[in-house]
Coordinates of C-alpha atoms in Angstrom, one line a residue:
X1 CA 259.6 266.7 182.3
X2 CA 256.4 265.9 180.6
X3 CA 253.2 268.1 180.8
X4 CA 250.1 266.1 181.8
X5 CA 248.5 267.2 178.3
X6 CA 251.6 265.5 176.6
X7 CA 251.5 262.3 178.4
X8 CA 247.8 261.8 177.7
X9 CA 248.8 262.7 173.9
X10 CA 251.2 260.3 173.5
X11 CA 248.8 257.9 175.3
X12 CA 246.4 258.6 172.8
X13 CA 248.6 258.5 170.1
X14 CA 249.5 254.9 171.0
X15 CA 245.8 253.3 170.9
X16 CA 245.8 255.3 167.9
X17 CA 249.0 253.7 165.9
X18 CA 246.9 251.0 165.4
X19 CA 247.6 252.8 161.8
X20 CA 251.0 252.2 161.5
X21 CA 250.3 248.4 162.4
X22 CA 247.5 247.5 160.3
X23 CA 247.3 249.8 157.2
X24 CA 249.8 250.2 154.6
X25 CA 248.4 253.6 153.9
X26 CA 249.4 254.8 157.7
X27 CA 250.4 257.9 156.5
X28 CA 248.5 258.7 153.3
X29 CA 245.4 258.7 154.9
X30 CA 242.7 260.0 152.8
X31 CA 240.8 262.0 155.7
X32 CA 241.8 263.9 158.4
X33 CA 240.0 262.4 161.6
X34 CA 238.6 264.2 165.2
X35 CA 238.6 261.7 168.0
X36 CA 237.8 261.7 171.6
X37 CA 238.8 260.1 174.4
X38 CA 235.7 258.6 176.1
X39 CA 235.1 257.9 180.3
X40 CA 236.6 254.1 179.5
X41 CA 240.2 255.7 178.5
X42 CA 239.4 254.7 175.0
X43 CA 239.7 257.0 171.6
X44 CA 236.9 257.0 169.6
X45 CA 237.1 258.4 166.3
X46 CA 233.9 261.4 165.8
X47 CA 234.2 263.1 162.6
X48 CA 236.5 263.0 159.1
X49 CA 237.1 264.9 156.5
X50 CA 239.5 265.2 153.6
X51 CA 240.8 268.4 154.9
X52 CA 241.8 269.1 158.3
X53 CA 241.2 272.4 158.6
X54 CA 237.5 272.3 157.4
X55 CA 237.3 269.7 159.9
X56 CA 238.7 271.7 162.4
X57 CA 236.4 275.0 161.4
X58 CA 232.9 273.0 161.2
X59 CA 230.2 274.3 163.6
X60 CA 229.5 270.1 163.8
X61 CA 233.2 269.6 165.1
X62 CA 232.3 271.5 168.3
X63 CA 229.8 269.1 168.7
X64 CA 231.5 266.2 169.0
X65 CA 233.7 267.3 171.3
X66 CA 231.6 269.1 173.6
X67 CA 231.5 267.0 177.0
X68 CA 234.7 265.2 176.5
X69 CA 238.2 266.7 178.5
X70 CA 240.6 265.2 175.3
X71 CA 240.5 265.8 171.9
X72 CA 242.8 264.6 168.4
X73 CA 243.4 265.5 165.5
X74 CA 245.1 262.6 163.2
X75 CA 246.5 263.5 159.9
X76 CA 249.2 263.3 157.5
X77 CA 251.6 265.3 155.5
X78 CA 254.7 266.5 154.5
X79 CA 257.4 267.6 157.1
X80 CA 260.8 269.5 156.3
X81 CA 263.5 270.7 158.7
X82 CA 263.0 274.8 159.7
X83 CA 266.6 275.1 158.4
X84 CA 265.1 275.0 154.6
X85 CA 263.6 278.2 155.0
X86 CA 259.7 279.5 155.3
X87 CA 259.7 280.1 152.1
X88 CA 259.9 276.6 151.0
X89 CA 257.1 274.2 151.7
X90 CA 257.7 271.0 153.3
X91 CA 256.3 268.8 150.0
X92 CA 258.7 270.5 147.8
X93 CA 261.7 270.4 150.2
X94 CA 264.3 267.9 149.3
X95 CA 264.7 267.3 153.1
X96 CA 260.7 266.4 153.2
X97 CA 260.0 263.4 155.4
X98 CA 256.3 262.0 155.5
X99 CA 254.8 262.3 158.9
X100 CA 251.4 261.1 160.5
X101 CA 250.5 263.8 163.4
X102 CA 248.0 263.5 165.8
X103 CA 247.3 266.8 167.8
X104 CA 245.1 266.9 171.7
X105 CA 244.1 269.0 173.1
X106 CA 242.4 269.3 176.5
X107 CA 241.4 272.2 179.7
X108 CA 245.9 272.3 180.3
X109 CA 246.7 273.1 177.0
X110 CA 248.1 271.9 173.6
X111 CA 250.8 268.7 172.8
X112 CA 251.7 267.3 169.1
X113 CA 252.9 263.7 168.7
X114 CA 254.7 262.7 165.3
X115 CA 256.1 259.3 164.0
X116 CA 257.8 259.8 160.6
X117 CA 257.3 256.7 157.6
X118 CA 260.7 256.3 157.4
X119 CA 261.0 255.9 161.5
X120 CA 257.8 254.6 162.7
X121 CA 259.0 253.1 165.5
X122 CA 260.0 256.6 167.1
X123 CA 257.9 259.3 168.4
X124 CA 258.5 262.9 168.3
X125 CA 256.5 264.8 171.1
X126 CA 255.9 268.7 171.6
X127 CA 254.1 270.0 174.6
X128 CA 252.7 273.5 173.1
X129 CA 255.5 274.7 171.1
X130 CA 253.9 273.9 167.9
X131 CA 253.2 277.0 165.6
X132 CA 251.4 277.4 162.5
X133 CA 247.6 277.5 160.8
X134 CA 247.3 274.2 162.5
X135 CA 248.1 274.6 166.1
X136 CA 245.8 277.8 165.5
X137 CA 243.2 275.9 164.3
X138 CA 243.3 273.3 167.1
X139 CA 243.6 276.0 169.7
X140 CA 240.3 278.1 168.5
X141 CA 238.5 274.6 168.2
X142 CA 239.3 274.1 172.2
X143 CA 238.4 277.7 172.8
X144 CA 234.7 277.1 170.8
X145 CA 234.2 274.1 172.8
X146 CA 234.7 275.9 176.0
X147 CA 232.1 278.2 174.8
X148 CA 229.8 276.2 173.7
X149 CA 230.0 274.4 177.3
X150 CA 229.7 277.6 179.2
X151 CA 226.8 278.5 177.4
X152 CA 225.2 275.3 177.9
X153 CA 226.0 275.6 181.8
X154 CA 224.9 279.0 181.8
X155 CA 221.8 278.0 180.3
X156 CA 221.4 274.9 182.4
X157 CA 221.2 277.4 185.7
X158 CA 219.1 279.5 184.3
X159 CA 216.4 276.7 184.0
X160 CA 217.4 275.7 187.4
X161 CA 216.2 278.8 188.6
X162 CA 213.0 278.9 187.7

């Protein structure tokens, strides 16, 4: 059984394939990208950058998100079965695969959808199980945005009482 985070991933994930379709780069892409999913049920793409993870840790990423219940991550990369080890990363595996992974996030938690290059046609979904500096990085961006919103509620009643 599907979460409700996953289904709205892989919901996302479709208007976002658009990728695979139309650019023969669909999973070299030169910049990570945060998107959002606005009040029409449309992703709309906020912020890039040519690594994910300063993407992920900039001050101006929480930002863009603040306001909106679902955010993604879209980027590319290697992927390599667990089986080779940890201490083999995925690019030098022999098993490597290239994969284009979008990652949302919203108030219910955390879900990963992958297509591969040589399977684009198939999605590989994971409610929360994902682990890793990326996950981490997704999560702590969710758990900023919350505070940021709090904050901005908190402040929002103060002024109210006045």
């Amino acid at each position: 059984m599907k979460t409700a985070t996953e289904k709205l991933a892989i919901m996302a994930e479709a208007q976002l394939d658009y990728i695979h379709n139309d650019h023969k780069e669909g999973y070299n892409l030169p910049h990570a990208s945060l998107w959002v999913l606005n009040d029409s049920g449309n992703m709309v793409c906020r912020q890039t950058h040519p690594d994910v993870y300063e993407l992920l840790s900039d001050d101006y990423a929480v930002k863009m998100i603040e306001g909106y219940d679902f955010f993604a991550i879209l980027t590319c990369g290697w992927a390599a079965p667990l089986s080779d080890g940890d201490d083999v990363v995925p690019s030098k595996s022999k098993n490597r695969r290239r994969v284009r992974l979008m990652v949302g996030a919203d108030y219910n938690g955390v879900a990963s959808v992958l297509r591969f290059e040589d399977t684009p046609d198939e999605i590989v979904c994971d409610a929360g199980q994902a682990r890793g500096s990326l996950a981490d990085a997704v999560v702590g961006l969710f758990k900023d945005k919350q505070k940021a919103e709090t904050k901005k509620s908190n402040m929002m009643g103060e002024n109210n009482n006045e």
